[in-house]
Coordinates of C-alpha atoms in Angstrom, one line a residue:
M4 CA 31.0 211.7 16.0
S5 CA 33.7 209.2 14.5
S6 CA 32.4 205.3 13.7
T7 CA 36.1 204.1 14.2
K8 CA 36.9 203.2 17.9
S9 CA 40.1 202.2 19.4
N10 CA 40.1 198.5 20.0
E11 CA 41.1 197.6 23.4
D12 CA 40.5 195.1 26.1
V13 CA 40.1 196.2 29.6
S14 CA 40.4 193.8 32.6
E15 CA 40.3 193.8 36.3
E16 CA 44.1 193.0 36.4
E17 CA 44.9 196.3 34.7
T18 CA 45.1 198.4 37.7
E19 CA 45.1 198.1 41.5
E20 CA 44.4 201.9 41.9
K21 CA 42.0 202.8 44.7
T22 CA 38.3 202.7 43.7
K23 CA 37.0 206.0 42.3
Q24 CA 33.9 207.6 43.8
F25 CA 30.9 208.9 41.7
H26 CA 32.2 212.4 42.2
E27 CA 35.4 211.7 40.5
L28 CA 34.0 210.4 37.6
G29 CA 32.7 213.9 35.9
L30 CA 29.2 213.7 36.6
D31 CA 26.6 216.4 36.8
D32 CA 25.6 217.3 40.2
R33 CA 22.1 216.3 39.8
I34 CA 23.1 213.0 39.0
L35 CA 25.1 212.7 42.0
K36 CA 22.3 213.7 44.4
A37 CA 20.0 211.3 42.6
I38 CA 22.9 208.6 43.3
A39 CA 22.8 209.5 46.8
K40 CA 19.2 209.3 47.1
L41 CA 19.5 205.9 45.9
G42 CA 21.8 204.9 48.5
W43 CA 24.8 204.1 46.0
L44 CA 27.5 204.5 48.1
E45 CA 30.2 204.1 45.7
P46 CA 30.6 202.6 42.0
T47 CA 30.7 198.8 41.5
L48 CA 33.7 197.7 39.6
I49 CA 31.9 197.6 36.3
Q50 CA 30.4 201.0 36.8
E51 CA 34.1 202.3 37.6
K52 CA 35.3 200.7 34.4
T53 CA 32.4 201.5 32.1
I54 CA 31.4 204.9 32.8
P55 CA 34.2 206.4 31.7
L56 CA 34.8 204.4 28.7
I57 CA 31.0 205.4 27.4
L58 CA 31.6 209.1 28.3
D59 CA 34.6 208.8 26.0
G60 CA 32.6 207.7 23.0
K61 CA 33.6 204.4 22.7
D62 CA 31.4 201.3 21.8
V63 CA 31.3 199.0 24.6
L64 CA 31.0 195.5 25.1
V65 CA 30.3 194.9 28.8
R66 CA 30.5 191.2 30.4
A67 CA 29.9 190.9 33.8
R68 CA 27.8 188.6 36.4
T69 CA 24.4 189.3 37.3
G70 CA 23.9 191.6 40.0
S71 CA 27.1 193.3 39.3
G72 CA 25.5 196.7 38.5
K73 CA 25.3 196.4 34.7
T74 CA 22.3 199.0 34.4
G75 CA 23.7 201.6 36.3
A76 CA 26.9 201.1 34.3
F77 CA 25.2 202.3 31.2
A78 CA 22.4 204.4 32.7
V79 CA 24.7 206.9 34.5
P80 CA 26.8 208.0 31.6
L81 CA 23.7 208.1 29.2
V82 CA 21.8 210.6 31.8
Q83 CA 25.0 212.7 31.5
K84 CA 25.9 212.6 27.7
I85 CA 22.3 213.9 27.6
L86 CA 22.6 216.5 30.2
S87 CA 26.0 217.7 28.6
N88 CA 24.4 218.0 25.0
K89 CA 21.2 219.9 26.3
E90 CA 23.6 222.9 26.4
T91 CA 24.0 223.1 22.8
Q92 CA 20.9 221.1 21.5
Q93 CA 18.3 223.6 19.6
H94 CA 15.3 220.8 19.5
Q95 CA 14.2 218.3 21.5
Q96 CA 15.0 214.8 20.1
T97 CA 15.3 210.9 20.8
T98 CA 19.0 210.4 21.2
G99 CA 18.8 207.2 23.2
L100 CA 17.4 203.7 22.6
I101 CA 17.7 201.0 24.7
L102 CA 16.6 197.3 23.8
A103 CA 15.9 194.6 26.2
P104 CA 14.6 191.0 25.8
S105 CA 11.7 191.4 28.3
K106 CA 8.9 193.5 29.3
E107 CA 9.7 193.0 32.9
L108 CA 13.6 194.4 32.2
C109 CA 12.2 196.9 30.2
K110 CA 10.0 198.1 33.5
Q111 CA 13.2 198.2 35.8
I112 CA 15.5 199.8 33.4
H113 CA 12.8 202.5 33.0
E114 CA 13.0 202.6 36.9
V115 CA 16.6 203.2 37.2
F116 CA 16.4 206.1 34.9
V117 CA 13.2 207.7 36.6
N118 CA 15.5 207.5 39.9
L119 CA 18.4 208.8 38.4
T120 CA 16.8 211.8 36.7
T121 CA 14.6 212.6 39.7
K122 CA 16.8 216.2 40.0
C123 CA 16.3 216.7 36.1
S124 CA 13.3 215.1 35.1
R125 CA 12.3 218.1 33.0
E126 CA 15.7 218.0 31.1
V127 CA 15.9 214.2 30.5
R128 CA 12.5 212.5 29.5
C129 CA 12.3 208.4 29.6
L130 CA 9.6 206.7 27.7
D131 CA 9.0 202.7 28.2
I132 CA 6.9 201.6 25.2
S133 CA 7.1 197.7 25.9
P134 CA 3.7 197.5 27.1
Q135 CA 1.5 195.9 24.8
V136 CA -1.1 198.6 24.0
E137 CA -2.4 199.9 20.7
L138 CA 0.5 202.0 19.0
S139 CA -2.1 204.7 18.7
V140 CA -1.8 205.2 22.7
Q141 CA 2.0 205.3 22.4
K142 CA 2.1 207.6 19.3
P143 CA 1.5 211.0 20.9
L144 CA 3.9 210.2 23.6
L145 CA 6.6 209.5 20.8
A146 CA 5.7 212.4 19.0
E147 CA 7.3 214.6 22.1
N148 CA 10.5 213.0 21.3
P149 CA 11.5 211.7 24.6
D150 CA 15.2 211.8 24.9
I151 CA 15.3 207.9 26.0
V152 CA 13.1 205.2 24.3
I153 CA 13.2 201.8 26.1
A154 CA 11.6 198.8 24.4
T155 CA 11.7 195.4 23.3
P156 CA 13.2 195.0 20.0
G157 CA 9.9 193.5 18.5
R158 CA 7.9 196.8 20.1
A159 CA 10.7 199.1 18.8
L160 CA 10.3 197.9 15.4
Q161 CA 6.5 198.0 15.3
H162 CA 7.0 201.6 16.0
L163 CA 9.9 202.2 13.5
K164 CA 7.7 200.7 10.9
A165 CA 4.7 202.9 11.7
K166 CA 6.7 205.7 11.3
N167 CA 5.8 206.7 15.1
L168 CA 9.5 206.5 16.1
N169 CA 12.1 208.1 13.9
V170 CA 15.6 208.2 15.0
K171 CA 17.2 208.0 11.6
K172 CA 18.8 211.5 12.2
S173 CA 19.0 212.0 15.9
L174 CA 20.0 208.7 17.5
E175 CA 23.6 209.0 19.3
T176 CA 23.6 206.0 21.8
L177 CA 22.1 202.3 21.1
I178 CA 22.2 199.9 24.3
I179 CA 21.3 196.2 24.4
D180 CA 21.0 194.9 27.9
E181 CA 21.0 191.0 28.4
A182 CA 22.2 191.0 25.1
D183 CA 22.9 187.0 25.2
L184 CA 19.3 186.7 25.5
I185 CA 18.0 188.9 22.4
F186 CA 18.3 185.9 20.0
S187 CA 17.4 183.3 22.4
F188 CA 14.0 185.3 22.6
G189 CA 13.5 185.0 18.9
Y190 CA 14.7 188.6 18.3
E191 CA 17.2 187.7 15.4
E192 CA 15.3 188.9 12.6
E193 CA 13.8 192.1 14.1
I194 CA 17.4 193.1 15.4
K195 CA 18.7 192.9 11.7
T196 CA 15.5 194.8 10.4
L197 CA 15.6 197.3 13.3
L198 CA 19.3 198.3 12.4
A199 CA 18.1 199.6 8.9
Y200 CA 16.3 202.3 10.6
L201 CA 19.1 203.5 12.8
P202 CA 21.7 206.2 11.5
T203 CA 25.0 204.9 10.0
V204 CA 27.0 206.2 13.0
Y205 CA 25.9 205.9 16.4
Q206 CA 27.4 204.5 19.8
A207 CA 26.6 201.4 20.7
I208 CA 27.0 199.4 24.0
L209 CA 26.3 195.6 24.6
A210 CA 25.6 194.6 28.1
S211 CA 25.7 190.8 28.8
A212 CA 26.4 188.2 31.6
T213 CA 27.9 185.6 29.3
L214 CA 29.9 185.9 26.1
S215 CA 27.7 183.4 24.0
E216 CA 27.8 182.8 20.2
D217 CA 24.8 185.0 19.7
V218 CA 26.6 187.7 21.8
L219 CA 29.6 187.3 19.3
S220 CA 26.9 187.6 16.2
L221 CA 25.4 190.5 17.9
K222 CA 28.5 192.1 18.4
K223 CA 29.5 191.9 14.6
L224 CA 26.5 193.7 13.7
V225 CA 26.0 196.5 15.8
L226 CA 29.7 197.1 17.1
H227 CA 32.8 199.0 15.6
N228 CA 35.9 198.3 17.0
P229 CA 34.7 198.1 20.9
A230 CA 36.5 198.5 24.1
I231 CA 35.8 195.0 25.5
L232 CA 35.3 195.1 29.3
K233 CA 35.6 191.7 30.5
L234 CA 35.8 191.5 34.2
E235 CA 37.8 188.3 35.6
E236 CA 35.3 187.2 38.1
P237 CA 33.2 184.2 38.5
P238 CA 29.9 184.2 37.3
L239 CA 28.3 184.1 40.6
A240 CA 29.0 185.5 43.9
P241 CA 31.7 184.3 46.1
P242 CA 31.4 181.3 48.4
S243 CA 31.7 183.5 51.2
Q244 CA 28.3 185.3 49.9
L245 CA 26.6 182.7 48.1
A246 CA 26.2 178.9 49.5
H247 CA 25.6 176.3 47.6
Y248 CA 23.7 173.0 48.8
T249 CA 22.4 170.1 47.2
L250 CA 19.9 167.3 48.5
A251 CA 19.4 164.2 47.0
A252 CA 15.6 163.6 46.5
E253 CA 13.5 161.7 44.1
E254 CA 10.2 162.9 42.6
N255 CA 7.8 161.5 45.4
D256 CA 10.2 163.0 48.3
K257 CA 10.6 166.6 46.8
A258 CA 7.0 167.9 47.9
A259 CA 7.4 166.4 51.2
I260 CA 10.8 168.0 52.1
L261 CA 9.5 171.4 50.9
Y262 CA 6.5 171.2 52.8
A263 CA 8.6 170.4 55.8
L264 CA 11.0 173.2 55.4
L265 CA 8.7 175.8 54.6
K266 CA 5.8 174.6 57.4
L267 CA 8.8 174.3 60.1
H268 CA 10.0 177.8 59.4
L269 CA 13.5 176.2 58.6
I270 CA 13.6 178.6 55.3
R271 CA 14.0 182.3 56.4
G272 CA 13.5 185.4 54.4
K273 CA 12.4 185.6 50.4
C274 CA 12.5 182.7 48.4
I275 CA 12.3 181.9 45.0
I276 CA 11.4 178.4 44.0
F277 CA 12.2 177.4 40.3
V278 CA 10.8 174.5 38.3
N279 CA 11.1 173.8 34.8
T280 CA 7.5 174.1 33.3
V281 CA 4.4 176.4 33.7
D282 CA 2.3 173.3 34.7
R283 CA 4.9 172.2 37.3
C284 CA 4.3 176.2 38.8
Y285 CA 0.5 175.4 39.1
K286 CA 1.2 171.8 40.4
L287 CA 3.3 173.2 43.1
K288 CA 1.2 176.2 44.0
L289 CA -1.8 174.1 44.7
F290 CA 0.0 171.6 46.5
L291 CA 1.3 174.3 48.8
E292 CA -2.2 176.0 48.9
Q293 CA -3.6 172.8 50.6
F294 CA -1.1 173.2 53.6
G295 CA -1.9 177.4 54.0
I296 CA 1.3 178.4 52.3
P297 CA 0.6 181.2 50.1
T298 CA 3.0 181.6 46.9
C299 CA 3.0 183.3 43.7
V300 CA 3.2 182.3 40.4
L301 CA 5.3 183.8 37.9
N302 CA 5.5 182.5 34.2
S303 CA 5.3 183.9 30.6
E304 CA 1.3 183.0 29.7
L305 CA 0.3 185.8 32.6
P306 CA -0.1 189.4 30.9
A307 CA 3.0 191.2 31.4
S308 CA 1.3 194.0 33.7
S309 CA 0.5 190.9 36.0
R310 CA 4.2 189.6 35.9
C311 CA 5.6 193.0 36.7
R312 CA 3.0 193.5 39.4
A313 CA 3.9 190.2 41.0
V314 CA 7.7 191.2 41.1
T315 CA 7.0 194.5 42.5
Q316 CA 4.8 192.9 45.3
F317 CA 7.5 190.5 46.1
N318 CA 10.2 193.3 46.4
S319 CA 8.1 195.1 48.6
G320 CA 7.3 192.4 50.9
T321 CA 3.8 191.6 50.2
Y322 CA 4.7 187.7 49.8
D323 CA 7.6 186.0 50.4
I324 CA 7.7 183.2 48.0
I325 CA 7.5 182.9 44.0
I326 CA 7.1 180.0 42.1
A327 CA 8.7 180.8 38.8
S328 CA 9.1 178.6 35.7
D329 CA 12.3 178.4 33.1
E330 CA 10.6 177.0 30.0
K331 CA 12.6 175.1 27.6
A332 CA 11.7 177.8 25.1
L333 CA 14.1 180.2 26.7
E334 CA 16.8 177.5 27.2
E335 CA 16.6 175.6 23.7
P336 CA 15.1 178.2 21.5
H337 CA 16.1 176.9 18.0
V338 CA 14.8 173.6 19.0
M339 CA 11.7 175.0 20.4
K340 CA 10.8 177.3 17.7
Q341 CA 9.9 174.3 15.4
K342 CA 7.2 173.2 17.7
R343 CA 3.7 174.4 18.3
G344 CA 1.7 174.5 21.0
K345 CA -2.0 175.2 21.8
R346 CA -1.1 177.4 24.9
R347 CA 0.0 181.0 23.9
K348 CA 3.3 182.2 25.7
D349 CA 4.5 185.8 25.6
K350 CA 8.1 185.5 24.3
E351 CA 8.9 189.0 25.7
S352 CA 9.0 187.5 28.9
G353 CA 11.6 186.4 31.2
V354 CA 11.9 184.6 34.8
A355 CA 15.5 183.3 35.7
R356 CA 17.4 186.3 33.8
G357 CA 17.2 190.2 33.8
I358 CA 14.5 190.7 36.5
D359 CA 15.8 192.3 39.4
F360 CA 14.1 190.3 42.5
Q361 CA 15.4 192.3 45.3
F362 CA 16.9 190.9 48.9
V363 CA 16.1 187.1 47.8
S364 CA 17.5 185.0 50.5
N365 CA 17.2 181.6 49.2
V366 CA 16.7 180.3 45.6
I367 CA 15.4 176.6 45.4
N368 CA 15.7 174.4 42.5
F369 CA 12.5 172.1 42.8
D370 CA 13.3 170.9 39.3
F371 CA 17.4 171.0 38.5
P372 CA 18.2 173.4 35.5
L373 CA 18.4 172.2 32.2
D374 CA 21.8 173.4 31.5
I375 CA 24.6 175.2 33.4
N376 CA 23.7 178.8 32.4
A377 CA 20.1 178.1 33.7
Y378 CA 21.9 177.3 37.2
I379 CA 23.9 180.4 37.0
H380 CA 21.3 182.8 36.4
R381 CA 18.9 181.2 38.9
A382 CA 21.4 181.3 41.6
G383 CA 22.3 184.8 40.7
R384 CA 18.9 186.1 41.7
T385 CA 20.1 185.9 45.1
A386 CA 23.4 187.0 46.8
R387 CA 23.1 190.4 44.7
G388 CA 25.2 193.3 45.8
K389 CA 26.6 192.7 49.2
N390 CA 23.9 190.6 50.2
Q391 CA 24.1 186.9 51.4
G392 CA 22.3 184.1 49.8
T393 CA 21.9 180.6 49.4
A394 CA 21.1 178.2 46.5
L395 CA 19.3 174.8 47.3
S396 CA 18.8 172.3 44.6
F397 CA 16.9 169.1 44.8
V398 CA 18.6 166.4 42.7
A399 CA 17.0 163.3 41.5
I400 CA 19.0 160.5 40.0
R401 CA 18.2 161.5 36.4
E402 CA 19.6 164.8 37.0
R403 CA 22.8 164.2 38.6
P404 CA 24.5 164.3 35.3
M405 CA 23.7 167.9 35.0
L406 CA 24.8 168.5 38.4
E407 CA 28.0 167.1 37.9
Q408 CA 28.6 169.2 34.7
V409 CA 27.6 172.5 36.9
E410 CA 29.9 171.2 39.6
E411 CA 32.7 171.1 37.1
Q412 CA 32.0 174.3 35.6
L413 CA 31.8 176.3 38.9
K414 CA 35.1 174.5 40.2
K415 CA 36.9 175.9 37.2
D416 CA 35.5 179.4 37.8
Y417 CA 36.2 179.4 41.6
G418 CA 39.1 177.2 41.5
Q419 CA 37.6 175.3 45.0
E420 CA 36.8 171.8 45.6
N421 CA 33.6 170.8 47.1
L422 CA 31.8 173.9 46.3
F423 CA 28.4 172.3 46.6
K424 CA 27.6 171.2 50.3
T425 CA 25.3 168.2 50.8
Y426 CA 22.4 168.7 52.9
Q427 CA 21.7 165.7 55.0
F428 CA 18.1 165.7 55.2
K429 CA 16.6 162.8 57.4
L430 CA 13.3 162.3 55.9
N431 CA 12.5 159.6 58.4
E432 CA 12.6 162.1 61.0
V433 CA 9.5 163.9 59.2
E434 CA 7.5 160.9 58.2
G435 CA 4.3 162.6 59.2
F436 CA 4.9 165.4 56.9
R437 CA 5.8 162.7 54.1
Y438 CA 2.3 160.9 54.9
R439 CA 0.3 164.3 54.5
S440 CA 2.2 165.3 51.3
R441 CA 1.7 162.2 49.4
D442 CA -2.1 162.6 49.4
A443 CA -1.9 166.2 48.7
W444 CA 0.5 165.7 45.9
K445 CA -1.9 163.1 44.4
A446 CA -4.8 165.5 45.0
V447 CA -3.4 168.1 42.3
T448 CA -4.5 166.3 39.0
R449 CA -3.9 167.5 35.6
I450 CA -7.3 168.7 35.3
A451 CA -6.8 170.9 38.5
V452 CA -3.7 172.3 37.1
R453 CA -5.3 173.2 33.9
E454 CA -8.2 174.8 35.6
A455 CA -6.0 176.7 37.7
R456 CA -4.1 178.1 34.9
L457 CA -7.3 179.1 33.2
K458 CA -8.7 180.7 36.2
E459 CA -5.7 182.7 37.1
I460 CA -5.3 183.9 33.5
K461 CA -8.8 184.8 33.4
Q462 CA -8.6 186.8 36.6
E463 CA -5.5 188.5 35.6
V464 CA -7.1 189.4 32.1
L465 CA -10.2 191.0 33.9
T466 CA -7.9 192.9 36.1
C467 CA -5.6 194.3 33.6
D468 CA -8.1 195.4 31.0
K469 CA -11.6 196.3 32.5
L470 CA -10.3 197.6 35.8
K471 CA -7.3 199.5 34.5
S472 CA -9.0 203.0 34.6
Y473 CA -10.4 202.2 37.9
F474 CA -7.4 201.1 39.3
E475 CA -5.5 204.4 38.0
D476 CA -7.8 206.5 40.2
N477 CA -7.6 204.3 43.2
P478 CA -4.1 203.2 43.4
R479 CA -4.7 201.8 47.2
D480 CA -7.4 199.3 45.8
L481 CA -4.6 197.8 43.3
Q482 CA -2.3 197.2 46.2
S483 CA -4.9 194.9 47.8
L484 CA -4.9 192.7 44.5
R485 CA -2.3 190.1 46.0
Q486 CA -0.7 188.0 43.4
D487 CA -0.5 185.1 46.1
K488 CA -4.3 184.2 46.4
A489 CA -5.4 180.8 46.7
L490 CA -6.8 179.0 43.3
H491 CA -9.1 176.7 45.0
T492 CA -9.3 174.3 42.1
V493 CA -8.3 171.4 44.7
R494 CA -10.5 170.5 47.6
L495 CA -8.9 172.2 50.8
Q496 CA -8.8 170.3 54.2
A497 CA -8.9 172.8 57.0
H498 CA -6.7 170.5 59.4
L499 CA -3.6 170.5 57.0
K500 CA -2.9 174.2 57.5
D501 CA -1.8 173.3 61.1
V502 CA 1.1 171.5 62.0
P503 CA 0.6 168.9 65.1
E504 CA 3.1 168.6 67.6
Y505 CA 3.3 165.0 67.1
I506 CA 4.8 164.9 63.6
V507 CA 7.3 167.4 64.4
P508 CA 10.9 166.0 65.5
A509 CA 11.9 166.7 69.2
S510 CA 15.1 168.4 67.9
L511 CA 13.2 171.1 65.8
K512 CA 10.1 171.8 67.9
S513 CA 12.0 174.8 69.6
M514 CA 13.2 176.1 66.2
A515 CA 9.7 175.7 64.8
N516 CA 7.9 177.6 67.5
I517 CA 5.9 174.4 67.9
G518 CA 4.9 172.5 71.2
R519 CA 5.2 173.9 74.7
R520 CA 7.2 176.9 74.0
K521 CA 4.7 178.0 71.8
R522 CA 1.9 177.9 74.4
K523 CA 4.0 179.4 76.9
F524 CA 4.4 182.2 74.5
N525 CA 2.5 185.1 76.6
R526 CA 4.0 183.7 79.9
D527 CA 7.1 185.1 81.6
A528 CA 9.1 181.8 81.5
A529 CA 9.0 182.5 77.7
A530 CA 11.4 185.5 77.8
S531 CA 14.3 183.3 79.2
G532 CA 13.5 180.5 76.7
A533 CA 13.5 183.0 73.6
S534 CA 16.9 184.5 74.7
A535 CA 18.4 181.0 75.1
A536 CA 17.0 180.0 71.6
K537 CA 18.2 183.4 70.1
S538 CA 21.6 182.5 71.3
K539 CA 21.8 178.8 70.1
Y540 CA 20.7 179.5 66.4
Q541 CA 22.4 183.2 66.3
A542 CA 25.1 181.9 64.1
R543 CA 22.7 180.2 61.8
A544 CA 20.5 183.4 61.1
S545 CA 23.1 185.2 59.1
N546 CA 22.9 182.4 56.5
P547 CA 19.3 181.6 55.9
L548 CA 19.8 177.9 54.8
A549 CA 22.4 177.0 57.2
A550 CA 19.7 176.3 59.6
L551 CA 18.2 173.6 57.3
T552 CA 20.3 170.7 58.6
L553 CA 18.2 168.8 60.9
A554 CA 19.8 167.5 64.0
K555 CA 21.0 164.1 64.3
K556 CA 19.0 161.2 65.7
K557 CA 19.8 160.9 69.3
K558 CA 20.8 157.2 69.9

């Protein structure tokens, strides 16, 4: 294999040919059957352009927005290459190494490869070594020389130094996913050291949502005259697919508005609520807990297996609301490296990036993101593939400058004015909710938050370590471990779980199923009432957050 690749830039504008189908890309029948089983009807644009380049042996730098199918773009050709090489390969050896910045992303990539090799699992073996177990546990697995190894850079380097993983002579393909986050997660030194353990000649692929300075630095380290595949597309789904809303709300009102939206069932479908710190995760969870609203917290302090289980249960529909933190450590890595805190965080954890939350209808920025990229990556959790989605941002006065920067950037990307729609929420119409939420928010003290953090971590460690072997033998019991259980560090008042009819605006009683319509649910008259309500709000149902705007007060 030659290390010199032709330098070419490939853009979406170069060709207007009809979209190629998977069977036209020269793929093995076993891969095609697996793709059909996955329900991939046709290649996404990034897959159509990338797969032939990788099969031709070129180094490739792939830039495409979140949710565009980047994982499939490098997974499909890698499996094809391995199957082709098996015809002449004399010994079992590791030929593919995939690096990703977080354990959650490694797990998801591994699942994609498992699904793609269902018809050839004996020929193509894939191993995820990102879980933080003893090296000795994974050593015998690596000794079998799986065809593909998936790991975080730090974990891969540990095994390379321990000589459990030896790819100096066998490696043919190196893939780095979410390349723009590798340095942000503090893997700069690991990558530079790791490259010394690799052969001098190999094919390299970088996949990234942005072309940041870190990606350009990484490009110089691992790529040789690459084909640069840069799709001329906005970083997020088009406005017809992803609607952006803003809601002016100060700190004291954000909780009341969120409580009203959730309790009145005005937010439909799966929802990810983003905050900026771990403490805010637990404060919001404990606040909603008082009103009987179950939520799951996702942050870097929880064990990796707990985080993965939380995402899996969310994707499978066990619960509908996740509260996720975007720590500053992920957004300002060079600043935060110098600060030392008492709380231990897992740098191999990522929330806003990489993780494949499935069928998310709504993203709510309870705290507005700290930079433009953070907004893009948060909003990118919804409207994936061809699904509809909405992003609602609560914006305080101090957060408006950042909103204006995001608006300006997205205006350039989409070439469209007024991309953000103002959501007119009349807080005075839900004054009863505001009154209730004020006391509930104050009840969540710093001590209660600290106790909740400690309690959940202790529970998860117990679950992960002491009961691991039990759950391996009893998988059904593992499913009963819901991540959205109440923490009970704040005194709960039973009456808060119910919404009395008198605090619900008259314009919303029928929509929220509260009041007379609810009491008549089992009577014959309910049928006609439900039919009328369905017709009235049917247009709104296609856009989950379009139903949020409260009706104007009747004069």
